[in-house]
Structure formats: structure tokens, C-alpha cells
Short mmCIF file of C-alpha atoms and ligand atoms in Angstrom, two decimals:
data_model
loop_
_atom_site.label_atom_id
_atom_site.label_comp_id
_atom_site.label_asym_id
_atom_site.label_seq_id
_atom_site.Cartn_x
_atom_site.Cartn_y
_atom_site.Cartn_z
CA MET J 168 -64.93 -19.78 30.26
CA ALA J 169 -66.02 -17.30 27.60
CA GLY J 170 -68.90 -19.52 26.48
CA ASP J 171 -70.24 -18.17 23.17
CA ARG J 172 -69.79 -14.52 24.11
CA VAL J 173 -66.42 -14.22 22.37
CA LYS J 174 -64.70 -15.95 19.48
CA VAL J 175 -61.57 -17.73 20.68
CA ASP J 176 -58.59 -18.47 18.45
CA SER J 177 -55.07 -19.59 19.30
CA LEU J 178 -51.75 -18.63 17.77
CA LEU J 179 -50.06 -22.00 18.12
CA PRO J 180 -51.51 -24.98 16.26
CA PHE J 181 -51.97 -28.36 17.96
CA GLY J 182 -48.67 -30.16 18.42
CA ALA J 183 -46.45 -27.08 18.12
CA ASP J 184 -43.59 -26.74 20.62
CA PRO J 185 -44.00 -23.25 22.09
CA HIS J 186 -40.29 -23.08 23.04
CA ALA J 187 -39.31 -23.42 19.38
CA TYR J 188 -42.31 -21.65 17.86
CA GLN J 189 -41.72 -19.44 14.83
CA ALA J 190 -44.59 -17.02 14.36
CA ALA J 191 -46.52 -17.27 11.10
CA PRO J 192 -47.64 -14.23 9.04
CA SER J 193 -51.26 -15.16 9.80
CA ASP J 194 -50.49 -14.61 13.51
CA VAL J 195 -50.11 -10.88 12.86
CA ALA J 196 -53.62 -10.73 11.40
CA LYS J 197 -55.06 -12.74 14.30
CA ILE J 198 -53.53 -10.33 16.80
CA ALA J 199 -54.55 -7.27 14.79
CA GLU J 200 -58.20 -8.41 14.91
CA SER J 201 -58.18 -9.26 18.61
CA ASN J 202 -59.67 -7.33 21.54
CA LEU J 203 -58.00 -9.54 24.11
CA LEU J 204 -54.71 -11.40 23.98
CA ILE J 205 -53.95 -14.03 26.63
CA LEU J 206 -50.34 -14.96 27.30
CA ASN J 207 -48.75 -17.37 29.75
CA GLY J 208 -45.94 -14.97 30.51
CA VAL J 209 -42.54 -15.71 32.15
CA GLU J 210 -40.95 -15.30 28.68
CA TYR J 211 -42.83 -18.34 27.36
CA GLU J 212 -44.08 -16.37 24.33
CA HIS J 213 -40.60 -15.37 23.17
CA PHE J 214 -42.07 -14.59 19.73
CA ILE J 215 -44.72 -12.11 20.88
CA GLU J 216 -42.88 -8.77 20.89
CA SER J 217 -42.36 -8.55 17.14
CA LEU J 218 -45.88 -9.82 16.47
CA LEU J 219 -47.34 -7.06 18.61
CA GLU J 220 -45.24 -4.47 16.84
CA ASN J 221 -46.32 -5.69 13.41
CA ALA J 222 -49.98 -5.97 14.38
CA GLY J 223 -50.20 -2.44 15.80
CA GLY J 224 -53.49 -1.28 17.31
CA GLU J 225 -54.59 -1.75 20.87
CA ARG J 226 -56.01 -4.59 22.90
CA VAL J 227 -56.22 -5.83 26.46
CA ILE J 228 -53.33 -8.15 27.22
CA VAL J 229 -53.75 -10.66 30.03
CA THR J 230 -50.66 -12.36 31.40
CA ALA J 231 -52.16 -15.45 32.98
CA THR J 232 -49.33 -15.94 35.50
CA ASP J 233 -49.62 -12.38 36.86
CA GLY J 234 -49.50 -12.51 40.65
CA LEU J 235 -47.59 -15.81 40.78
CA THR J 236 -43.88 -16.03 41.62
CA PRO J 237 -41.98 -18.18 39.14
CA ASN J 238 -39.14 -20.45 40.24
CA GLN J 239 -35.77 -19.23 38.99
CA MET J 240 -33.01 -21.26 37.38
CA GLU J 241 -29.59 -20.45 35.96
CA ASP J 242 -29.69 -19.69 32.25
CA GLU J 243 -28.13 -22.45 30.13
CA GLU J 244 -26.15 -20.05 27.94
CA ASN J 245 -25.26 -17.48 30.56
CA GLU J 246 -24.93 -18.92 34.04
CA SER J 247 -24.79 -15.56 35.77
CA GLN J 248 -28.33 -14.88 34.60
CA MET J 249 -31.45 -16.33 36.15
CA VAL J 250 -34.50 -17.25 34.09
CA GLY J 251 -38.02 -17.97 35.30
CA ASP J 252 -39.72 -21.34 34.89
CA PRO J 253 -42.83 -20.75 32.75
CA HIS J 254 -44.46 -24.22 33.21
CA MET J 255 -46.86 -23.13 35.95
CA TRP J 256 -49.93 -24.68 34.31
CA LEU J 257 -48.67 -28.14 35.28
CA ASP J 258 -49.91 -27.43 38.83
CA PRO J 259 -53.72 -26.99 38.67
CA ASN J 260 -53.63 -24.91 41.86
CA LEU J 261 -51.62 -22.27 40.04
CA VAL J 262 -54.06 -22.43 37.14
CA ILE J 263 -56.69 -20.98 39.49
CA THR J 264 -54.77 -17.71 39.19
CA TYR J 265 -54.76 -18.10 35.39
CA VAL J 266 -58.55 -18.45 35.47
CA GLU J 267 -58.98 -15.37 37.66
CA ASN J 268 -56.74 -13.26 35.42
CA ILE J 269 -58.50 -14.43 32.25
CA ARG J 270 -61.92 -13.83 33.85
CA ASP J 271 -60.90 -10.26 34.69
CA GLY J 272 -59.67 -9.68 31.13
CA LEU J 273 -62.95 -10.95 29.67
CA ILE J 274 -64.94 -8.69 31.99
CA GLN J 275 -62.80 -5.76 30.92
CA ILE J 276 -63.58 -6.21 27.21
CA ASP J 277 -67.19 -7.35 27.70
CA PRO J 278 -68.67 -5.97 30.94
CA ASP J 279 -72.17 -7.13 29.94
CA GLY J 280 -70.95 -10.70 30.40
CA THR J 281 -69.69 -10.20 33.95
CA GLU J 282 -72.20 -12.55 35.51
CA THR J 283 -71.49 -15.30 32.98
CA TYR J 284 -67.73 -14.96 33.36
CA ASN J 285 -67.90 -15.01 37.14
CA ALA J 286 -70.13 -18.09 37.16
CA ASN J 287 -68.04 -19.93 34.57
CA ALA J 288 -64.78 -19.10 36.32
CA GLU J 289 -66.15 -20.33 39.62
CA ALA J 290 -67.35 -23.59 38.06
CA TYR J 291 -63.99 -24.13 36.39
CA ILE J 292 -62.08 -23.45 39.62
CA THR J 293 -64.16 -26.20 41.24
CA GLN J 294 -63.11 -28.54 38.41
CA LEU J 295 -59.46 -27.61 38.98
CA LYS J 296 -59.74 -28.41 42.69
CA ASN J 297 -61.33 -31.75 41.84
CA LEU J 298 -58.51 -32.42 39.38
CA ASP J 299 -55.94 -31.64 42.07
CA ALA J 300 -57.62 -34.08 44.50
CA TRP J 301 -57.71 -36.74 41.77
CA ILE J 302 -53.98 -36.29 41.04
CA VAL J 303 -53.12 -36.61 44.75
CA GLU J 304 -55.10 -39.87 44.85
CA GLN J 305 -53.31 -41.23 41.78
CA VAL J 306 -49.86 -40.25 43.00
CA ASN J 307 -50.56 -41.97 46.32
CA THR J 308 -50.64 -45.28 44.44
CA ILE J 309 -46.94 -44.88 43.53
CA PRO J 310 -44.58 -46.16 46.24
CA ALA J 311 -42.98 -43.07 47.85
CA GLU J 312 -39.42 -44.12 46.95
CA ARG J 313 -40.37 -44.36 43.27
CA ARG J 314 -41.74 -40.83 42.95
CA LEU J 315 -38.78 -39.82 40.84
CA LEU J 316 -38.97 -37.79 37.66
CA VAL J 317 -36.49 -37.65 34.82
CA THR J 318 -37.79 -35.50 31.99
CA ASN J 319 -36.46 -34.41 28.64
CA HIS J 320 -36.32 -30.72 29.58
CA GLU J 321 -37.03 -29.05 32.92
CA ALA J 322 -40.80 -28.83 32.57
CA MET J 323 -42.18 -30.44 35.68
CA GLY J 324 -40.80 -28.41 38.59
CA TYR J 325 -44.15 -27.03 39.79
CA PHE J 326 -45.85 -30.38 39.30
CA ALA J 327 -43.14 -32.12 41.32
CA GLU J 328 -43.33 -29.54 44.11
CA ARG J 329 -47.07 -29.88 44.46
CA TYR J 330 -47.29 -33.68 44.29
CA GLY J 331 -44.14 -34.69 46.14
CA PHE J 332 -41.90 -35.91 43.34
CA GLU J 333 -38.14 -35.62 43.34
CA ILE J 334 -36.69 -34.24 40.09
CA VAL J 335 -33.70 -36.45 39.37
CA GLY J 336 -32.65 -34.49 36.31
CA ALA J 337 -33.40 -33.63 32.72
CA VAL J 338 -31.84 -34.77 29.47
CA ILE J 339 -31.71 -31.11 28.44
CA PRO J 340 -30.98 -29.28 31.71
CA SER J 341 -32.91 -26.21 30.64
CA MET J 342 -36.42 -24.88 31.01
CA SER J 343 -36.65 -24.72 27.23
CA THR J 344 -36.52 -27.53 24.66
CA ASP J 345 -34.59 -25.02 22.59
CA ALA J 346 -31.26 -25.72 24.32
CA GLY J 347 -28.52 -28.30 24.20
CA THR J 348 -26.81 -30.76 26.48
CA SER J 349 -23.11 -31.58 26.90
CA ALA J 350 -21.44 -34.97 27.17
CA LYS J 351 -20.59 -34.10 30.77
CA GLU J 352 -24.23 -33.33 31.56
CA MET J 353 -25.32 -36.56 29.87
CA SER J 354 -23.00 -38.71 31.94
CA ALA J 355 -23.96 -36.87 35.12
CA LEU J 356 -27.60 -37.65 34.43
CA ILE J 357 -26.79 -41.31 33.74
CA GLU J 358 -25.04 -41.47 37.14
CA GLN J 359 -28.03 -39.81 38.82
CA ILE J 360 -30.47 -42.26 37.27
CA LYS J 361 -28.36 -45.20 38.41
CA ALA J 362 -27.89 -43.76 41.91
CA THR J 363 -31.56 -42.98 42.51
CA GLY J 364 -33.08 -45.95 40.68
CA ALA J 365 -35.39 -43.66 38.71
CA PRO J 366 -37.51 -46.06 36.63
CA ALA J 367 -38.31 -43.94 33.59
CA ILE J 368 -37.60 -40.91 31.44
CA PHE J 369 -40.70 -38.90 30.58
CA LEU J 370 -40.94 -37.16 27.27
CA GLY J 371 -43.34 -34.61 25.88
CA GLU J 372 -45.02 -35.41 22.58
CA VAL J 373 -43.25 -32.62 20.69
CA GLU J 374 -39.77 -33.45 22.00
CA ASN J 375 -36.96 -35.18 20.17
CA ALA J 376 -36.46 -38.63 21.72
CA ASP J 377 -32.92 -39.36 20.48
CA LEU J 378 -30.97 -38.39 23.60
CA ALA J 379 -33.55 -39.86 25.95
CA ASN J 380 -33.36 -43.15 24.04
CA GLN J 381 -29.55 -43.13 24.29
CA ILE J 382 -29.67 -42.60 28.04
CA ALA J 383 -32.36 -45.25 28.40
CA ALA J 384 -30.18 -47.72 26.52
CA GLU J 385 -27.26 -47.02 28.85
CA THR J 386 -29.25 -47.18 32.08
CA GLY J 387 -31.86 -49.79 31.23
CA VAL J 388 -34.77 -47.51 32.17
CA LYS J 389 -37.80 -47.09 29.95
CA VAL J 390 -38.82 -44.02 27.97
CA VAL J 391 -42.43 -42.99 28.52
CA ASP J 392 -43.37 -40.67 25.69
CA SER J 393 -46.53 -38.92 24.53
CA LEU J 394 -46.95 -36.75 27.56
CA TYR J 395 -48.70 -33.53 26.60
CA LEU J 396 -46.85 -30.93 28.61
CA GLU J 397 -47.30 -27.85 26.44
CA THR J 398 -49.87 -28.60 23.78
CA LEU J 399 -53.40 -29.90 23.56
CA THR J 400 -54.57 -32.37 20.93
CA ASP J 401 -57.37 -32.08 18.38
CA GLY J 402 -59.66 -34.58 20.13
CA ALA J 403 -58.47 -37.28 22.58
CA PRO J 404 -56.28 -37.74 24.57
CA ALA J 405 -55.67 -34.07 25.45
CA ALA J 406 -58.62 -32.17 24.03
CA THR J 407 -58.89 -30.00 27.14
CA TYR J 408 -56.47 -28.94 29.86
CA ILE J 409 -58.12 -31.28 32.35
CA ASP J 410 -57.95 -34.22 29.91
CA MET J 411 -54.32 -33.36 29.25
CA MET J 412 -53.44 -33.47 32.95
CA LYS J 413 -55.33 -36.74 33.49
CA HIS J 414 -53.57 -38.30 30.52
CA ASN J 415 -50.15 -37.20 31.79
CA VAL J 416 -50.74 -38.34 35.35
CA THR J 417 -51.99 -41.72 34.13
CA ARG J 418 -48.82 -42.18 32.03
CA ILE J 419 -46.60 -41.09 34.93
CA VAL J 420 -48.31 -43.41 37.42
CA GLU J 421 -48.04 -46.35 34.98
CA GLY J 422 -44.38 -45.52 34.36
CA LEU J 423 -43.39 -45.38 38.03
CA LYS J 424 -45.45 -48.11 39.69
ZN1 LIG M 790 -41.31 -26.59 28.29
#
């Protein structure tokens, strides 16, 4: 969206799991040099506070999810506390808000580029709407009773809501990969998979497959891995957000048909 008007860098390298990310010393320098910092928000960047403190200085901070209302879930460690679900980018309709927030941040630091940012944002929003229509078409090829998702952690709530999937459960019943699962939760999920006939467990590329493989062995379902839920790839198959979504949807459709 910024075209060549600004230099864009990212804190997390390809293939890093943001839930488990440990900031690197070089991140402080990157932030210190920046005029604009874009975050997802909803506590996704759990590492950011100390980085900001160490970097000092001032910059515009855009929280891409600003204006959206996150779904709430009980905290794994402390059940009396609710935590927000950060995975809003997995519904392209919500990403329209991301684009608008980022556009406004770019205009704030570089008002001379206003026209460019407006035009690029508008063009990208059209691409997001086309992506949404394409996903609906793909999902329609899955028999309705097989639109069942079992994932490794609770990442696909917004996606499921938008495209009419039922979330059967998650191997790690948490919105972070950085949590555990109990034997009781494991056997409950196995029962759920058997009861619903969910055909597959879907796994993000950066996630540990051990538990999913155990459950698959006990239930006879397949494990579909290499979804890119929270990271892009350096080149195919997930070089851009839109490629990432198309890749994931293709894997999901293949896994459920
Ligand atoms: Zn996640």
C-alpha cells in the first residue's frame, strides 16, 4: 500500500510463531529508526512494550484492529479472566479495517502521499472483496455437513464465523500456541471428533504436530499441515496475504471434501 514512498521492514522473520516470539536486540534498533509502527493489537504483540521502552523516541503507532470488536474467550491459565481473539486477519472483511487504519497512519507520517495511499488502499480493498467472494465459492464446494474445523490452537474463529464452519475444537484450547492441554481436554476433543465426524485436524506451519498426530492416530482422521495462519513465506506459497489465504482455503477444501 505504501508503494515506494516508505521503506517497510518487519520485526518477525518468515516462519516465526508470533505467540512465542522472543524479541531480538536488532528489533530495538528497527523500532528506534521507525516513523510508523503497525501492530495487530488484541495483545498479539506481547513482546512490544519492553521494545518500545528500550527504543525510546516517538513514532506513530497504528493498531490495525482499532475499531473492530474482538471475540472474547476464557483465559487458559485464569478462567475468571477473558482474553480477546487476535486472529482477525483470517477474515478478509475485517482486514478492510486494517487497510483503512494503515492508510490513515501512512497519511499521517507522509501527507504528500495522500493521493497514492488513498488510491492504493481502495485498490487493495477491492482485492480483499474479490478474495472473500472466491473463498465463499470454494467453501460452497464442501458438503455443508463436512464444514467442520479442528485446529491445533484456536486460530480460526473469525474465519469460521464468516464462512459458515463449525469449530469442533482445538488440540490446544487456547488462542495462543503458547499454552498447554490436559489429558482431560485431549480425550474430550477425541470424543468431539468422533461425535461430529470431523474429517481432519488443521495445523499451522509453525505449530508442533505431536499432539495432533496422537489424536489423529486415535480417531483415524488426517492431519493437514502447512497452513500459514500467522506468517508469510519468502516466495510461494504464502508470499502475500492474499496468496496465504488462497493457499489455506485450498488446503482446507481438499481436507474436508
Ligand atoms: Zn494464533
